[in-house]
CSV table of C-alpha atoms in Angstrom, one decimal:
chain,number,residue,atom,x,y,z
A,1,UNK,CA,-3.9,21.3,10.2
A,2,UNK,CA,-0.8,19.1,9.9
A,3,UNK,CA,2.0,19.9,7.5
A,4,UNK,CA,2.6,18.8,3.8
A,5,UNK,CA,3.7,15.5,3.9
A,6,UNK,CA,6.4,16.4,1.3
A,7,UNK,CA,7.7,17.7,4.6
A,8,UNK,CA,8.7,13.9,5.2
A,9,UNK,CA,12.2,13.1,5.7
A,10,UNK,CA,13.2,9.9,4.6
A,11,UNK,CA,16.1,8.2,6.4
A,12,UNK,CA,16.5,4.4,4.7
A,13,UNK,CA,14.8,2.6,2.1
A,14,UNK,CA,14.8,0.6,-1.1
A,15,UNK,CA,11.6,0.5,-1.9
A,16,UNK,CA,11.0,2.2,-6.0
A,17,UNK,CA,10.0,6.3,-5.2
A,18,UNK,CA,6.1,5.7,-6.5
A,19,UNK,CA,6.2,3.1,-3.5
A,20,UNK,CA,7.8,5.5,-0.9
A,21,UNK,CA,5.2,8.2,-1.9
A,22,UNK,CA,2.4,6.2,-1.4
A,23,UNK,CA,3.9,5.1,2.0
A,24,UNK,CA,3.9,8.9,3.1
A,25,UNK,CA,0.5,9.5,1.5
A,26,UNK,CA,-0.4,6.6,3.2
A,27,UNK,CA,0.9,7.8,6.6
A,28,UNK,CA,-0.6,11.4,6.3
A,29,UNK,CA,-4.1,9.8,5.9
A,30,UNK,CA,-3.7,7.4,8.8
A,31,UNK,CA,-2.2,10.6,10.7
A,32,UNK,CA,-5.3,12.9,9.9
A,33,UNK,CA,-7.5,10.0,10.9
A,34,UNK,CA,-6.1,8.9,13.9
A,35,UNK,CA,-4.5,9.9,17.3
A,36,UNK,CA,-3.2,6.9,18.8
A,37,UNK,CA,0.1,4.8,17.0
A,38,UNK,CA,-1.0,2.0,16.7
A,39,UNK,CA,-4.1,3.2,14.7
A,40,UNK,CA,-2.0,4.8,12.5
A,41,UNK,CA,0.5,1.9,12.1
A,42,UNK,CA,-2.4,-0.7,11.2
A,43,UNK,CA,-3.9,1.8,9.0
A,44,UNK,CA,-0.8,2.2,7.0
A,45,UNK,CA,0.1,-1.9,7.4
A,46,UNK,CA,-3.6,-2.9,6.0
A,47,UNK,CA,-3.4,-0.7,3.0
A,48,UNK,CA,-0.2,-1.8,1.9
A,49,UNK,CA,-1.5,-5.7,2.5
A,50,UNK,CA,-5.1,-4.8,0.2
A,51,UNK,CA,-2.1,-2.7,-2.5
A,52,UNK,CA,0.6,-4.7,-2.7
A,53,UNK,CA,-0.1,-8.0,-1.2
A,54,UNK,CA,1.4,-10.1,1.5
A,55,UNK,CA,1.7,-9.4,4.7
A,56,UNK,CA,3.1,-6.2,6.0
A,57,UNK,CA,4.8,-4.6,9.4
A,58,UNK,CA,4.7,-1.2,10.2
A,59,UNK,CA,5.5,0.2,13.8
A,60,UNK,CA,4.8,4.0,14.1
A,61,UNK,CA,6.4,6.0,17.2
A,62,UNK,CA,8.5,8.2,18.5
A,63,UNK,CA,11.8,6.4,19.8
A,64,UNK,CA,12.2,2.6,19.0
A,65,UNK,CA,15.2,1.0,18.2
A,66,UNK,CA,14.9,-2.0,15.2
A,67,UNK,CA,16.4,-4.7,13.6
A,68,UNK,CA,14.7,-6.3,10.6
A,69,UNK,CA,14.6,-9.0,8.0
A,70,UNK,CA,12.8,-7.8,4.6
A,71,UNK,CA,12.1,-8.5,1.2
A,72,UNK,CA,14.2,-6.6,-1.1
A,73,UNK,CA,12.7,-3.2,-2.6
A,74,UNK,CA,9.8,-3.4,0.3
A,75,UNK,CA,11.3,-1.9,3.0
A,76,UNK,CA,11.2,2.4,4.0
A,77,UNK,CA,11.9,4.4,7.3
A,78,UNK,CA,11.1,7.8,7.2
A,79,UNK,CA,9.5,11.0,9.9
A,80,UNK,CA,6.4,12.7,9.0
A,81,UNK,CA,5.4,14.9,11.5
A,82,UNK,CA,6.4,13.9,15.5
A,83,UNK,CA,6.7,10.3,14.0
A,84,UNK,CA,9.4,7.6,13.2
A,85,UNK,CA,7.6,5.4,10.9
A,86,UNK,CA,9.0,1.9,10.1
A,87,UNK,CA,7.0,-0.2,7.1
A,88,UNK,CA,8.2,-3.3,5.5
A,89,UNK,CA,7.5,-6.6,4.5
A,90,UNK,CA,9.2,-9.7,6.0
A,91,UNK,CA,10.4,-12.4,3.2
A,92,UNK,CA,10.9,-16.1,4.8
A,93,UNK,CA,13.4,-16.5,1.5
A,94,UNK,CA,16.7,-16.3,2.8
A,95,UNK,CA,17.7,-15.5,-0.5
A,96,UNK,CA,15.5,-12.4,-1.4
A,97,UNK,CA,16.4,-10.5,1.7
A,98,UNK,CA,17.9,-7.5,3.5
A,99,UNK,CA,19.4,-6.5,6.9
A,100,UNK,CA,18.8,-3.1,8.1
């Protein structure tokens, strides 16, 4: 049995909190269903494409550097469990967007 995942530490986001706990939720489901990372990270990335439309990027390990381009308010990095968990969406407005 894994932990909570209220045991998630989050480390940057702007993404509103009901967002950030479906993200978790989100991950703790992928991480009870699945073994491999990048089962879990297209788990959590076609969820949050059928909930909140778009298209979404999620990359799910345990040591990876990154560099992204988001839309504002859709972007969260957080650990649950062994895992560093990256999930945002990419906005092609250069005016609507974040560097993190």
């Amino acid at each position: 049995m894994m932990d909570n995942p209220d045991s998630a530490r989050i480390k940057s986001t702007d993404m509103p909190e009901s967002m950030q706990s479906i993200a978790v939720d989100c991950c703790a489901a992928a991480c009870e269903r699945f073994k491999e990372e990048r089962d879990i990270a297209k788990y959590i990335k076609n969820e949050f494409d059928k909930k909140y439309g778009g298209t979404w990027q999620c990359v799910v390990g345990k040591n990876f550097g990154c560099y992204v381009t988001h839309r504002k308010n859709h972007f969260i990095y957080f650990h649950l469990y062994l895992n560093a968990v990256l999930l945002f969406q990419a906005d092609e407005n250069q005016q609507q967007h974040e560097q993190v």
